[in-house]
PDB file of C-alpha atoms and ligand atoms in Angstrom:
ATOM      1  CA  MET A 158       0.267  -0.022   0.465  1.00  0.00           C
ATOM      2  CA  ARG A 159       1.082   3.848  -1.068  1.00  0.00           C
ATOM      3  CA  ILE A 160       0.278   6.640   0.027  1.00  0.00           C
ATOM      4  CA  GLY A 161       0.729  10.027  -1.604  1.00  0.00           C
ATOM      5  CA  LEU A 162       1.069  12.734   1.222  1.00  0.00           C
ATOM      6  CA  THR A 163       0.901  16.250   0.088  1.00  0.00           C
ATOM      7  CA  GLY A 164       0.015  19.704   0.581  1.00  0.00           C
ATOM      8  CA  GLY A 165       0.775  22.993   0.150  1.00  0.00           C
ATOM      9  CA  ILE A 166       3.894  24.895   2.020  1.00  0.00           C
ATOM     10  CA  GLY A 167       2.802  25.261   5.872  1.00  0.00           C
ATOM     11  CA  SER A 168      -0.269  22.645   5.514  1.00  0.00           C
ATOM     12  CA  GLY A 169       1.223  20.766   8.158  1.00  0.00           C
ATOM     13  CA  LYS A 170       2.449  17.782   5.809  1.00  0.00           C
ATOM     14  CA  SER A 171       6.051  17.005   7.641  1.00  0.00           C
ATOM     15  CA  ALA A 172       3.686  17.356  11.271  1.00  0.00           C
ATOM     16  CA  VAL A 173       1.225  14.572   9.544  1.00  0.00           C
ATOM     17  CA  ALA A 174       4.316  12.492   8.213  1.00  0.00           C
ATOM     18  CA  LYS A 175       5.821  12.750  11.379  1.00  0.00           C
ATOM     19  CA  LEU A 176       2.304  11.320  12.816  1.00  0.00           C
ATOM     20  CA  PHE A 177       1.593   8.886  10.158  1.00  0.00           C
ATOM     21  CA  GLU A 178       5.004   7.390  10.717  1.00  0.00           C
ATOM     22  CA  GLU A 179       4.120   7.189  14.878  1.00  0.00           C
ATOM     23  CA  PHE A 180       0.827   5.448  13.289  1.00  0.00           C
ATOM     24  CA  GLY A 181       3.036   2.410  11.394  1.00  0.00           C
ATOM     25  CA  ALA A 182       3.936   3.916   8.646  1.00  0.00           C
ATOM     26  CA  PHE A 183       7.415   4.093   6.623  1.00  0.00           C
ATOM     27  CA  VAL A 184       7.662   7.507   5.894  1.00  0.00           C
ATOM     28  CA  ILE A 185      10.199   8.741   2.401  1.00  0.00           C
ATOM     29  CA  ASP A 186      10.610  12.351   2.269  1.00  0.00           C
ATOM     30  CA  THR A 187      10.613  13.103  -1.233  1.00  0.00           C
ATOM     31  CA  ASP A 188      12.125  16.777  -0.245  1.00  0.00           C
ATOM     32  CA  ALA A 189      15.125  15.011   1.723  1.00  0.00           C
ATOM     33  CA  LEU A 190      16.033  12.976  -1.951  1.00  0.00           C
ATOM     34  CA  ALA A 191      15.821  15.423  -3.955  1.00  0.00           C
ATOM     35  CA  ALA A 192      18.330  17.291  -2.145  1.00  0.00           C
ATOM     36  CA  GLU A 193      20.364  13.805  -2.022  1.00  0.00           C
ATOM     37  CA  ALA A 194      19.678  13.835  -5.851  1.00  0.00           C
ATOM     38  CA  ALA A 195      21.293  17.396  -5.996  1.00  0.00           C
ATOM     39  CA  ALA A 196      24.369  16.383  -3.536  1.00  0.00           C
ATOM     40  CA  PRO A 197      28.083  17.181  -4.738  1.00  0.00           C
ATOM     41  CA  ASN A 198      29.157  15.162  -7.897  1.00  0.00           C
ATOM     42  CA  THR A 199      25.606  13.799  -8.765  1.00  0.00           C
ATOM     43  CA  ASP A 200      24.627  13.260 -12.073  1.00  0.00           C
ATOM     44  CA  GLY A 201      21.354  15.946 -10.826  1.00  0.00           C
ATOM     45  CA  PHE A 202      23.854  18.071  -9.390  1.00  0.00           C
ATOM     46  CA  LEU A 203      25.791  18.523 -12.420  1.00  0.00           C
ATOM     47  CA  ALA A 204      22.863  19.213 -14.606  1.00  0.00           C
ATOM     48  CA  ILE A 205      21.370  21.952 -12.197  1.00  0.00           C
ATOM     49  CA  ALA A 206      24.909  23.574 -12.415  1.00  0.00           C
ATOM     50  CA  HIS A 207      25.297  23.357 -15.912  1.00  0.00           C
ATOM     51  CA  GLU A 208      22.188  25.563 -16.203  1.00  0.00           C
ATOM     52  CA  TRP A 209      22.324  27.696 -13.271  1.00  0.00           C
ATOM     53  CA  PRO A 210      26.428  28.427 -12.499  1.00  0.00           C
ATOM     54  CA  GLU A 211      25.476  30.994 -10.525  1.00  0.00           C
ATOM     55  CA  VAL A 212      24.130  28.939  -7.905  1.00  0.00           C
ATOM     56  CA  VAL A 213      27.321  26.617  -7.604  1.00  0.00           C
ATOM     57  CA  ARG A 214      29.009  28.150  -4.573  1.00  0.00           C
ATOM     58  CA  TYR A 215      32.214  26.650  -3.395  1.00  0.00           C
ATOM     59  CA  GLY A 216      31.666  23.472  -5.198  1.00  0.00           C
ATOM     60  CA  MET A 217      28.167  23.178  -3.312  1.00  0.00           C
ATOM     61  CA  LEU A 218      24.441  23.891  -4.351  1.00  0.00           C
ATOM     62  CA  ASP A 219      23.188  26.954  -3.202  1.00  0.00           C
ATOM     63  CA  ARG A 220      20.044  25.779  -2.664  1.00  0.00           C
ATOM     64  CA  ALA A 221      18.332  29.377  -1.114  1.00  0.00           C
ATOM     65  CA  ALA A 222      19.521  30.753  -4.623  1.00  0.00           C
ATOM     66  CA  LEU A 223      18.148  28.153  -6.534  1.00  0.00           C
ATOM     67  CA  ALA A 224      14.991  28.112  -4.448  1.00  0.00           C
ATOM     68  CA  GLU A 225      14.407  32.327  -5.598  1.00  0.00           C
ATOM     69  CA  ILE A 226      15.179  31.436  -9.519  1.00  0.00           C
ATOM     70  CA  VAL A 227      12.150  28.922  -9.521  1.00  0.00           C
ATOM     71  CA  PHE A 228       9.885  30.453  -7.698  1.00  0.00           C
ATOM     72  CA  ALA A 229      10.417  33.479  -9.348  1.00  0.00           C
ATOM     73  CA  ASP A 230      10.068  31.477 -12.648  1.00  0.00           C
ATOM     74  CA  ARG A 231       7.510  28.635 -14.191  1.00  0.00           C
ATOM     75  CA  VAL A 232       9.673  27.219 -16.895  1.00  0.00           C
ATOM     76  CA  ALA A 233      13.098  27.304 -14.521  1.00  0.00           C
ATOM     77  CA  ARG A 234      10.888  25.339 -12.177  1.00  0.00           C
ATOM     78  CA  GLU A 235       9.601  23.065 -14.193  1.00  0.00           C
ATOM     79  CA  ARG A 236      12.970  22.505 -15.843  1.00  0.00           C
ATOM     80  CA  LEU A 237      14.590  22.145 -12.074  1.00  0.00           C
ATOM     81  CA  ASN A 238      11.743  19.077 -12.389  1.00  0.00           C
ATOM     82  CA  ALA A 239      13.160  17.607 -15.234  1.00  0.00           C
ATOM     83  CA  ILE A 240      15.851  17.036 -14.150  1.00  0.00           C
ATOM     84  CA  LEU A 241      15.499  15.735 -10.382  1.00  0.00           C
ATOM     85  CA  HIS A 242      12.763  13.773 -10.354  1.00  0.00           C
ATOM     86  CA  PRO A 243      13.895  10.356 -12.182  1.00  0.00           C
ATOM     87  CA  HIS A 244      16.528  10.109  -9.828  1.00  0.00           C
ATOM     88  CA  VAL A 245      13.915  11.464  -6.665  1.00  0.00           C
ATOM     89  CA  ARG A 246      11.569   8.282  -8.185  1.00  0.00           C
ATOM     90  CA  ARG A 247      15.069   6.042  -8.775  1.00  0.00           C
ATOM     91  CA  LEU A 248      16.072   6.831  -4.654  1.00  0.00           C
ATOM     92  CA  ALA A 249      12.690   6.428  -3.404  1.00  0.00           C
ATOM     93  CA  ALA A 250      11.927   2.823  -5.297  1.00  0.00           C
ATOM     94  CA  GLU A 251      15.881   2.085  -3.048  1.00  0.00           C
ATOM     95  CA  ARG A 252      13.957   3.746  -0.240  1.00  0.00           C
ATOM     96  CA  GLU A 253      11.447   1.207  -0.419  1.00  0.00           C
ATOM     97  CA  ARG A 254      12.787  -1.991  -0.442  1.00  0.00           C
ATOM     98  CA  LEU A 255      13.211  -0.914   3.812  1.00  0.00           C
ATOM     99  CA  ALA A 256      10.026  -1.387   4.424  1.00  0.00           C
ATOM    100  CA  ARG A 257       8.852  -4.214   6.387  1.00  0.00           C
ATOM    101  CA  PRO A 258       6.566  -6.730   4.536  1.00  0.00           C
ATOM    102  CA  GLY A 259       2.897  -4.763   4.218  1.00  0.00           C
ATOM    103  CA  GLN A 260       3.548  -1.848   6.056  1.00  0.00           C
ATOM    104  CA  PRO A 261       2.130   1.241   4.813  1.00  0.00           C
ATOM    105  CA  ILE A 262       4.379   3.288   2.469  1.00  0.00           C
ATOM    106  CA  VAL A 263       3.414   6.348   2.253  1.00  0.00           C
ATOM    107  CA  HIS A 264       5.803   8.776   0.089  1.00  0.00           C
ATOM    108  CA  VAL A 265       5.306  12.891   1.062  1.00  0.00           C
ATOM    109  CA  VAL A 266       5.313  14.844  -2.184  1.00  0.00           C
ATOM    110  CA  PRO A 267       4.735  19.052  -1.983  1.00  0.00           C
ATOM    111  CA  LEU A 268       3.620  18.668  -6.010  1.00  0.00           C
ATOM    112  CA  LEU A 269       2.155  14.980  -5.980  1.00  0.00           C
ATOM    113  CA  PHE A 270      -0.373  16.327  -8.617  1.00  0.00           C
ATOM    114  CA  GLU A 271       1.417  18.959 -10.557  1.00  0.00           C
ATOM    115  CA  THR A 272       4.150  15.920 -11.048  1.00  0.00           C
ATOM    116  CA  GLY A 273       2.414  13.163 -11.820  1.00  0.00           C
ATOM    117  CA  TYR A 274       3.752  11.141  -9.064  1.00  0.00           C
ATOM    118  CA  ASP A 275      -0.250  10.727  -7.638  1.00  0.00           C
ATOM    119  CA  ARG A 276       0.151   8.282 -10.440  1.00  0.00           C
ATOM    120  CA  LEU A 277       2.569   6.275  -8.543  1.00  0.00           C
ATOM    121  CA  VAL A 278       0.411   5.719  -5.582  1.00  0.00           C
ATOM    122  CA  ASP A 279      -2.767   4.280  -4.281  1.00  0.00           C
ATOM    123  CA  ARG A 280      -4.149   6.599  -2.286  1.00  0.00           C
ATOM    124  CA  SER A 281      -4.136  10.173  -1.904  1.00  0.00           C
ATOM    125  CA  VAL A 282      -4.199  12.237   1.240  1.00  0.00           C
ATOM    126  CA  LEU A 283      -4.247  16.296   0.697  1.00  0.00           C
ATOM    127  CA  VAL A 284      -3.540  18.123   3.691  1.00  0.00           C
ATOM    128  CA  PHE A 285      -4.768  21.284   4.020  1.00  0.00           C
ATOM    129  CA  ALA A 286      -4.862  25.031   6.415  1.00  0.00           C
ATOM    130  CA  PRO A 287      -6.507  28.097   5.959  1.00  0.00           C
ATOM    131  CA  GLU A 288      -3.986  30.400   3.933  1.00  0.00           C
ATOM    132  CA  ALA A 289      -3.092  33.057   6.752  1.00  0.00           C
ATOM    133  CA  ALA A 290      -2.416  30.335   9.471  1.00  0.00           C
ATOM    134  CA  ARG A 291      -0.025  28.439   6.621  1.00  0.00           C
ATOM    135  CA  ILE A 292       1.593  31.829   6.089  1.00  0.00           C
ATOM    136  CA  ALA A 293       2.213  32.685   9.872  1.00  0.00           C
ATOM    137  CA  ARG A 294       3.644  29.092  10.580  1.00  0.00           C
ATOM    138  CA  VAL A 295       5.873  29.239   7.428  1.00  0.00           C
ATOM    139  CA  VAL A 296       7.393  32.553   8.853  1.00  0.00           C
ATOM    140  CA  ALA A 297       7.599  31.480  11.933  1.00  0.00           C
ATOM    141  CA  ARG A 298       9.693  28.230  10.668  1.00  0.00           C
ATOM    142  CA  ASP A 299      11.943  29.423   8.124  1.00  0.00           C
ATOM    143  CA  GLY A 300      12.358  33.347   8.841  1.00  0.00           C
ATOM    144  CA  ILE A 301      10.911  34.413   5.225  1.00  0.00           C
ATOM    145  CA  ASP A 302       9.325  37.354   5.217  1.00  0.00           C
ATOM    146  CA  GLU A 303       5.108  36.704   3.997  1.00  0.00           C
ATOM    147  CA  GLN A 304       5.777  37.733   0.345  1.00  0.00           C
ATOM    148  CA  GLY A 305       8.197  34.956   0.465  1.00  0.00           C
ATOM    149  CA  VAL A 306       5.811  32.493   1.381  1.00  0.00           C
ATOM    150  CA  ARG A 307       2.823  34.003  -1.534  1.00  0.00           C
ATOM    151  CA  ALA A 308       5.962  33.685  -3.950  1.00  0.00           C
ATOM    152  CA  ARG A 309       6.053  29.836  -2.897  1.00  0.00           C
ATOM    153  CA  MET A 310       2.040  29.053  -2.433  1.00  0.00           C
ATOM    154  CA  ALA A 311       1.641  30.504  -6.189  1.00  0.00           C
ATOM    155  CA  ALA A 312       4.580  28.158  -7.088  1.00  0.00           C
ATOM    156  CA  GLN A 313       2.321  25.021  -6.447  1.00  0.00           C
ATOM    157  CA  LEU A 314      -1.409  23.827  -7.676  1.00  0.00           C
ATOM    158  CA  ASP A 315      -4.205  25.567  -6.853  1.00  0.00           C
ATOM    159  CA  PRO A 316      -5.287  23.919  -2.836  1.00  0.00           C
ATOM    160  CA  GLU A 317      -9.326  23.857  -4.224  1.00  0.00           C
ATOM    161  CA  GLN A 318      -7.951  22.048  -7.115  1.00  0.00           C
ATOM    162  CA  ALA A 319      -6.192  19.316  -4.873  1.00  0.00           C
ATOM    163  CA  ARG A 320      -8.850  19.362  -3.064  1.00  0.00           C
ATOM    164  CA  ALA A 321     -10.630  18.098  -5.891  1.00  0.00           C
ATOM    165  CA  ARG A 322      -8.369  15.657  -6.745  1.00  0.00           C
ATOM    166  CA  ALA A 323      -7.316  13.547  -3.065  1.00  0.00           C
ATOM    167  CA  ASP A 324      -8.826  10.374  -1.767  1.00  0.00           C
ATOM    168  CA  ALA A 325      -8.703  12.251   1.349  1.00  0.00           C
ATOM    169  CA  ILE A 326      -8.280  15.119   3.146  1.00  0.00           C
ATOM    170  CA  ILE A 327      -6.905  16.209   6.233  1.00  0.00           C
ATOM    171  CA  GLU A 328      -7.733  20.216   7.085  1.00  0.00           C
ATOM    172  CA  ASN A 329      -5.589  21.461   9.938  1.00  0.00           C
ATOM    173  CA  ASP A 330      -7.107  24.587  11.063  1.00  0.00           C
ATOM    174  CA  ALA A 331      -6.736  24.134  14.915  1.00  0.00           C
ATOM    175  CA  ASP A 332      -4.772  22.539  17.095  1.00  0.00           C
ATOM    176  CA  PRO A 333      -2.080  19.531  17.385  1.00  0.00           C
ATOM    177  CA  ALA A 334      -4.336  17.826  18.975  1.00  0.00           C
ATOM    178  CA  THR A 335      -7.187  17.816  16.617  1.00  0.00           C
ATOM    179  CA  LEU A 336      -4.833  17.526  14.013  1.00  0.00           C
ATOM    180  CA  ARG A 337      -3.765  14.600  15.620  1.00  0.00           C
ATOM    181  CA  ALA A 338      -7.189  13.086  15.877  1.00  0.00           C
ATOM    182  CA  ARG A 339      -7.921  13.782  12.327  1.00  0.00           C
ATOM    183  CA  ALA A 340      -4.752  12.648  11.333  1.00  0.00           C
ATOM    184  CA  HIS A 341      -5.285   8.996  12.668  1.00  0.00           C
ATOM    185  CA  GLN A 342      -8.823   8.728  11.572  1.00  0.00           C
ATOM    186  CA  VAL A 343      -7.466   9.404   7.888  1.00  0.00           C
ATOM    187  CA  TYR A 344      -4.726   6.705   7.593  1.00  0.00           C
ATOM    188  CA  ASP A 345      -7.393   4.227   9.224  1.00  0.00           C
ATOM    189  CA  GLN A 346      -9.290   4.973   6.659  1.00  0.00           C
ATOM    190  CA  VAL A 347      -6.612   5.059   3.881  1.00  0.00           C
ATOM    191  CA  THR A 348      -4.827   2.109   4.609  1.00  0.00           C
ATOM    192  CA  GLY A 349      -8.195  -0.154   4.932  1.00  0.00           C
ATOM    193  CA  VAL A 350      -8.203  -0.581   9.164  1.00  0.00           C
TER     194      VAL A 350
HETATM  195  P1  ADP B 143       5.004  21.516   5.638  1.00  0.00           P
HETATM  196  O1  ADP B 143       5.515  20.592   5.805  1.00  0.00           O
HETATM  197  O2  ADP B 143       3.669  21.351   5.231  1.00  0.00           O
HETATM  198  O3  ADP B 143       5.109  22.854   4.890  1.00  0.00           O
HETATM  199  P2  ADP B 143       5.015  21.547   8.543  1.00  0.00           P
HETATM  200  O4  ADP B 143       4.604  20.176   8.720  1.00  0.00           O
HETATM  201  O5  ADP B 143       6.117  21.735   8.583  1.00  0.00           O
HETATM  202  O6  ADP B 143       4.260  22.366   7.348  1.00  0.00           O
HETATM  203  O7  ADP B 143       4.089  23.023   9.358  1.00  0.00           O
HETATM  204  C1  ADP B 143       4.330  24.329   9.475  1.00  0.00           C
HETATM  205  C2  ADP B 143       4.588  24.584  10.918  1.00  0.00           C
HETATM  206  O8  ADP B 143       3.454  24.715  11.326  1.00  0.00           O
HETATM  207  C3  ADP B 143       5.789  24.037  11.650  1.00  0.00           C
HETATM  208  O9  ADP B 143       6.536  24.793  12.156  1.00  0.00           O
HETATM  209  C4  ADP B 143       4.738  22.867  12.843  1.00  0.00           C
HETATM  210  O10 ADP B 143       5.002  22.724  13.740  1.00  0.00           O
HETATM  211  C5  ADP B 143       3.245  23.589  12.555  1.00  0.00           C
HETATM  212  N1  ADP B 143       2.013  23.136  12.240  1.00  0.00           N
HETATM  213  C6  ADP B 143       1.852  22.582  12.227  1.00  0.00           C
HETATM  214  N2  ADP B 143       0.474  22.740  12.285  1.00  0.00           N
HETATM  215  C7  ADP B 143       0.002  23.041  12.508  1.00  0.00           C
HETATM  216  C8  ADP B 143      -0.537  23.188  14.067  1.00  0.00           C
HETATM  217  N3  ADP B 143      -2.783  22.222  13.996  1.00  0.00           N
HETATM  218  N4  ADP B 143      -1.055  24.059  15.127  1.00  0.00           N
HETATM  219  C9  ADP B 143      -0.229  25.114  15.694  1.00  0.00           C
HETATM  220  N5  ADP B 143       1.374  25.028  14.597  1.00  0.00           N
HETATM  221  C10 ADP B 143       1.263  24.127  13.491  1.00  0.00           C
END
């Protein structure tokens, strides 16, 4: 059983991923895999360095500088995704082998529907939070300003479109205890308990 977990920036998908792990899932974080796919001297790194030489500093990728470029430019974003996604999918398939037999596998994928990753999973779960809450949480978490959060939000699928496509939705508009209860209910639902 493969579950794709998604949600916009600041929606609470990392928080839900931690809960799903607690409930017994094997969690694969594709953001971490994307960083791995662009580690120095990998094919991903070389392709990115070729495309955007200005984001290489001291032989490493300046991820913040790269983020600034791709969040402001849809074509650049699609190019970066095209470079990284085959590597991310390969690394994710490798990770899956570490799951116990029968253990639900959760792929945390910020752009689940946009990249077609939803076709690789059996069920999709969307974490949804009101825009004001998302902005406040990301400003507090990452120290970027509201404008920076809005730029990142604009680069993602309209949450209403994601709502229409998800198999299950976790509303994250209350306190962490409520989130836990809702996540548990959805986890049981999508894993067929
Ligand atoms: P995402 O991974 O979707 O960007 P996170 O799970 O990191 O979002 O959540 C963003 C921030 O908001 C984190 O610091 C997280 O601890 C906090 N957070 C998430 N849900 C809640 C909630 N229901 N109440 C209070 N803080 C929350």
